[in-house]
Structure formats: structure tokens, C-alpha cells
């Protein structure tokens, strides 16, 4: 604080005495709103991404020594308390002969996904690329020796999809200093709450150098998806943030580093009830595990995925949907089919998704239950309404119906007049009636596409102007401007 006047004086003197320096733009503060907004532009447009959890855990695929190990597949080392020395042996079986990076990225593209995020190193500590600071990776420890991330980087570049890396910065069950492996290396914390491992040694000698390798050798890196920030003090988290900001200023940081990132990551599979202003993303499973488990073939249906996508987008978020490839490198065919079906829907209706803004209203997503009912955790009970959602672009509203609505469908209150309405998939005109100043859509029955039918409503003015209660009363009394009445 005390040095500030001195610094200011120095700057002023510097600028005055050497005019040439004025031309040098100081690089904008990476934490400024402007820098963050610019970094986030592609992410806010993209809406839908492919998450890939792949590693040695795809080999046991949920089963260890003939025993079914419950829980998510990529946690098998932890759940079965497999010693490092034994888990390491899996690397000798790693030989994904059917892995085809371009096939994976094409799947993402066919599904209408606009970015890809893959586990570069999960909690088990095994890296999917040729790391120079650890031998526990696909090249140094396996008979295959193929650098998975290099191949994916090339495929993503070729097909034009941004590629990001999940990196487990804190948990590393392979390292004595990493967090999480209490079966080989004892607890992370003592009964006094003090740290018992040389965690900073692990961070300095493996995690930080590996993040550096990813940013410098596998770029451009769209984002780093940090996770489970155990023992991530603000100082430690800052060291990772500094690496990302200095080595690759356009790279996004997710919401699980241990300090605020560029966007918020919700809990796994958790979709908030309401519109959120900040950029956010839901990491979600397509069945009930991230890493492949042979006993989980319970894929979400294309209709369910389309609903979740539009629901999330109408609340301002992104949907990062995961697949767990099998050990041979193949993404389970049934889950590929579901994704391609979603892609066909998006091919016809993507305009309602990509680059849109959230619902101008928001009440349509549900309502708090009356009389203060609480859920099991004691939170106010929220009753979701899932009949329709709305997204917006300048002058246009996209109403997506997941069920046949009651017809005519009364549009939510707005001051704007409706110019016209049409079905997005085939351009067919949808009749608009106006009653008491309130436009209604006469949607033909049966509904066009039972998965989800989008009706585009063109309005005057770029954005919805909300009707306040007083305006609504005036409308009902017939006092509202003639303008609203002339729509149809
Ligand atoms: C973590 C990992 O442990 C898991 O294996 C997977 O990679 C998943 C995407 O992320 O699990 C979490 C992390 C955070 C929450 C839930 C599961 N959370 O905040 O609710």
C-alpha cells in the first residue's frame, strides 16, 4: 500500500521521459472481466461437449479378481484398495488396438458436440500421454506405446473441435505425496487435521510439471478441467492458475481447481432449477459411471439427452456429456447410437441451442412447492415443470416442446408483439392468435416431433421486454396499447 504513490510517480515519469513506451500495451489482467469474457466466448456458444474418461480402469471394467466392485468404474483402485504395485501391472495389458482418434472426434461432431474434454490423468495417476516427469504413462509403461493425447490433438485439429484436458491435480493414488491413497501411503491428514504427506513435493514434481507439459506440448488447450481439490489451499491453486494464465492465456479453467475458475462446474449430473447468469457447465454421465464398466449398459435415451441439453441451455449452461471407452479403444456402440440420434435432432434444431441466450422468463422451469414443503435434506421443495423450455437470440425466441402442450399455447407475458411463428425443423408456419393482448400459438396436433419440437417466435425488438404486474392488469382491462393487438 505504502509504495503506491512511488509506483505511480515512476510510471508517470517513465511515460513522460520515453514516449515510445506508451505504445507498448500492457497485457490485460487475465482476471479482468474483459479478459474472462473474451476467453469464454467460444464456450458460451458451444453448449454441448464430449467428456471422455479413459484409463487403465477400463481393463478391469468394474470387476477385480472375479469380484464385482460397486461404484464408478474409474474409482476401482480406491474401492478395491488395489496396491500401487498391483495396479501398475494393468499397464502391461494396455493395448487399445481399435483406438481411432478420428472416429472418436467424428462421433462428437456427429452428435452435435462442439468441444472434447479427456482425462489426461485421473486419480489413479496414469497419464494418457508421453510425460517426461513420470514413467506411469501410455508410452513408457505399456506395450502399446501410442500417445493417445497426441493422436486426439491431431484429430481435433483436423475436424476443428477444441480439445481440453481433465487433470486430477490433487488426488494421485500412484504417488506417496499425492492425495487419496490411504491404503498404501496412510491418511492424508492426521487426527489433528495436519497434512501428513509431502503433498507439495508431489505438486512440484509431478502435477505442476505435467500441467505445464500439457499446455506447452499438447496445445492449443481449450480448457483444463481440474477436479476434487483436496488440500488445495488458495496458494496451491494459484500456482496452477498461474501456469495456465502465463503459458496459455486463452485456456479456460473449470470450477474445481480450488479457487474460482472461468466458469462454475455444478455437481455431477446436477442441473440447477433456475437461470444462472455466470457461465456454468454440468458434467454428466450417459449411464451411471464415467470410466467404462461392463455391467452398466443403462444408456440415457436420445430424448432424455435432448431434454437435458435444452433444459441446461435455457438456464444459461453447458452440457458436458461423458462416454467411457472400452479397453480396446471402442466407445460402446449402443451409446454411440444414442449420441448420433441426438445429433440428428440437432442438425434440424441446432439453431435453438448453439449461441443462444437463456430464457428471458425462467418461471417455466418449475415452482417452489406451496406451503413450504421441504425435500429430504430440508431444502425447499422445487417442483420442476418439464413440458417446454425457451432459448433466445436477438429478435427470436425458440420454444422447445417435449410434450404436446395445451393448445392454443399462451406465450409468457411480454410487451413485444409477435411478428410470426414457424416450426424450426421444416419452416412450416405456426398460427398466432392474440387474445387480450396475449399472443398464443396454435400448434398443430399431433405434435410434429415427439422427441422435441421447436417453434420459432419472431418478436419486434431484439430482446423480450418483461411485462410488469401493472402492465398485466392494464392488458387485462383492455387498456394496453393497440400495438400489441395488431400482431396477428
Ligand atoms: C469427480 C471424480 O472423482 C470422478 O471420478 C469423475 O471424474 C467426476 C467427473 O469428478 O467426482 C466428483 C467431483 C465433484 C462432485 C461429484 C463427483 N461434486 O461436486 O458434486
Short mmCIF file of C-alpha atoms and ligand atoms in Angstrom, two decimals, residues 51 53 72 74-75 119 122-123 166 171 173 225 227-229 256 265-268 270 283-284 290-291 322, ligand 1:
data_model
loop_
_atom_site.label_atom_id
_atom_site.label_comp_id
_atom_site.label_asym_id
_atom_site.label_seq_id
_atom_site.Cartn_x
_atom_site.Cartn_y
_atom_site.Cartn_z
CA UNK A 51 -16.32 -35.75 -21.89
CA UNK A 53 -12.99 -40.87 -19.09
CA UNK A 72 -17.97 -45.59 -10.54
CA UNK A 74 -12.60 -45.15 -12.60
CA UNK A 75 -12.56 -45.46 -8.79
CA UNK A 119 -8.84 -37.39 -18.80
CA UNK A 122 -7.23 -39.31 -13.48
CA UNK A 123 -6.93 -40.05 -9.75
CA UNK A 166 -9.21 -33.18 -17.35
CA UNK A 171 -5.67 -36.89 -5.92
CA UNK A 173 -3.15 -42.60 -5.90
CA UNK A 225 -10.72 -29.48 -16.10
CA UNK A 227 -11.14 -31.85 -10.07
CA UNK A 228 -11.64 -32.77 -6.39
CA UNK A 229 -9.47 -30.01 -4.86
CA UNK A 256 -12.95 -27.35 -9.45
CA UNK A 265 -18.88 -26.60 -12.57
CA UNK A 266 -22.02 -27.99 -10.98
CA UNK A 267 -22.08 -31.24 -9.03
CA UNK A 268 -22.00 -34.30 -11.27
CA UNK A 270 -26.72 -31.70 -11.14
CA UNK A 283 -20.53 -32.73 -16.09
CA UNK A 284 -22.84 -35.67 -16.70
CA UNK A 290 -17.58 -42.23 -16.02
CA UNK A 291 -14.98 -44.90 -16.69
CA UNK A 322 -19.39 -38.31 -20.81
C1 LIG B 1 -15.11 -36.47 -9.72
C2 LIG B 1 -14.24 -37.71 -9.87
O1 LIG B 1 -13.90 -38.22 -8.61
C3 LIG B 1 -14.96 -38.71 -10.73
O2 LIG B 1 -14.16 -39.88 -10.88
C4 LIG B 1 -15.25 -38.11 -12.08
O3 LIG B 1 -14.03 -37.79 -12.74
C5 LIG B 1 -16.11 -36.85 -11.90
C6 LIG B 1 -16.32 -36.11 -13.19
O4 LIG B 1 -15.50 -35.95 -10.97
O5 LIG B 1 -16.19 -36.76 -8.88
C7 LIG B 1 -16.94 -35.75 -8.35
C8 LIG B 1 -16.44 -34.49 -8.13
C9 LIG B 1 -17.27 -33.48 -7.61
C10 LIG B 1 -18.59 -33.76 -7.32
C11 LIG B 1 -19.08 -35.04 -7.53
C12 LIG B 1 -18.25 -36.03 -8.03
N1 LIG B 1 -19.43 -32.75 -6.85
O6 LIG B 1 -19.01 -31.60 -6.68
O7 LIG B 1 -20.64 -32.99 -6.63
#
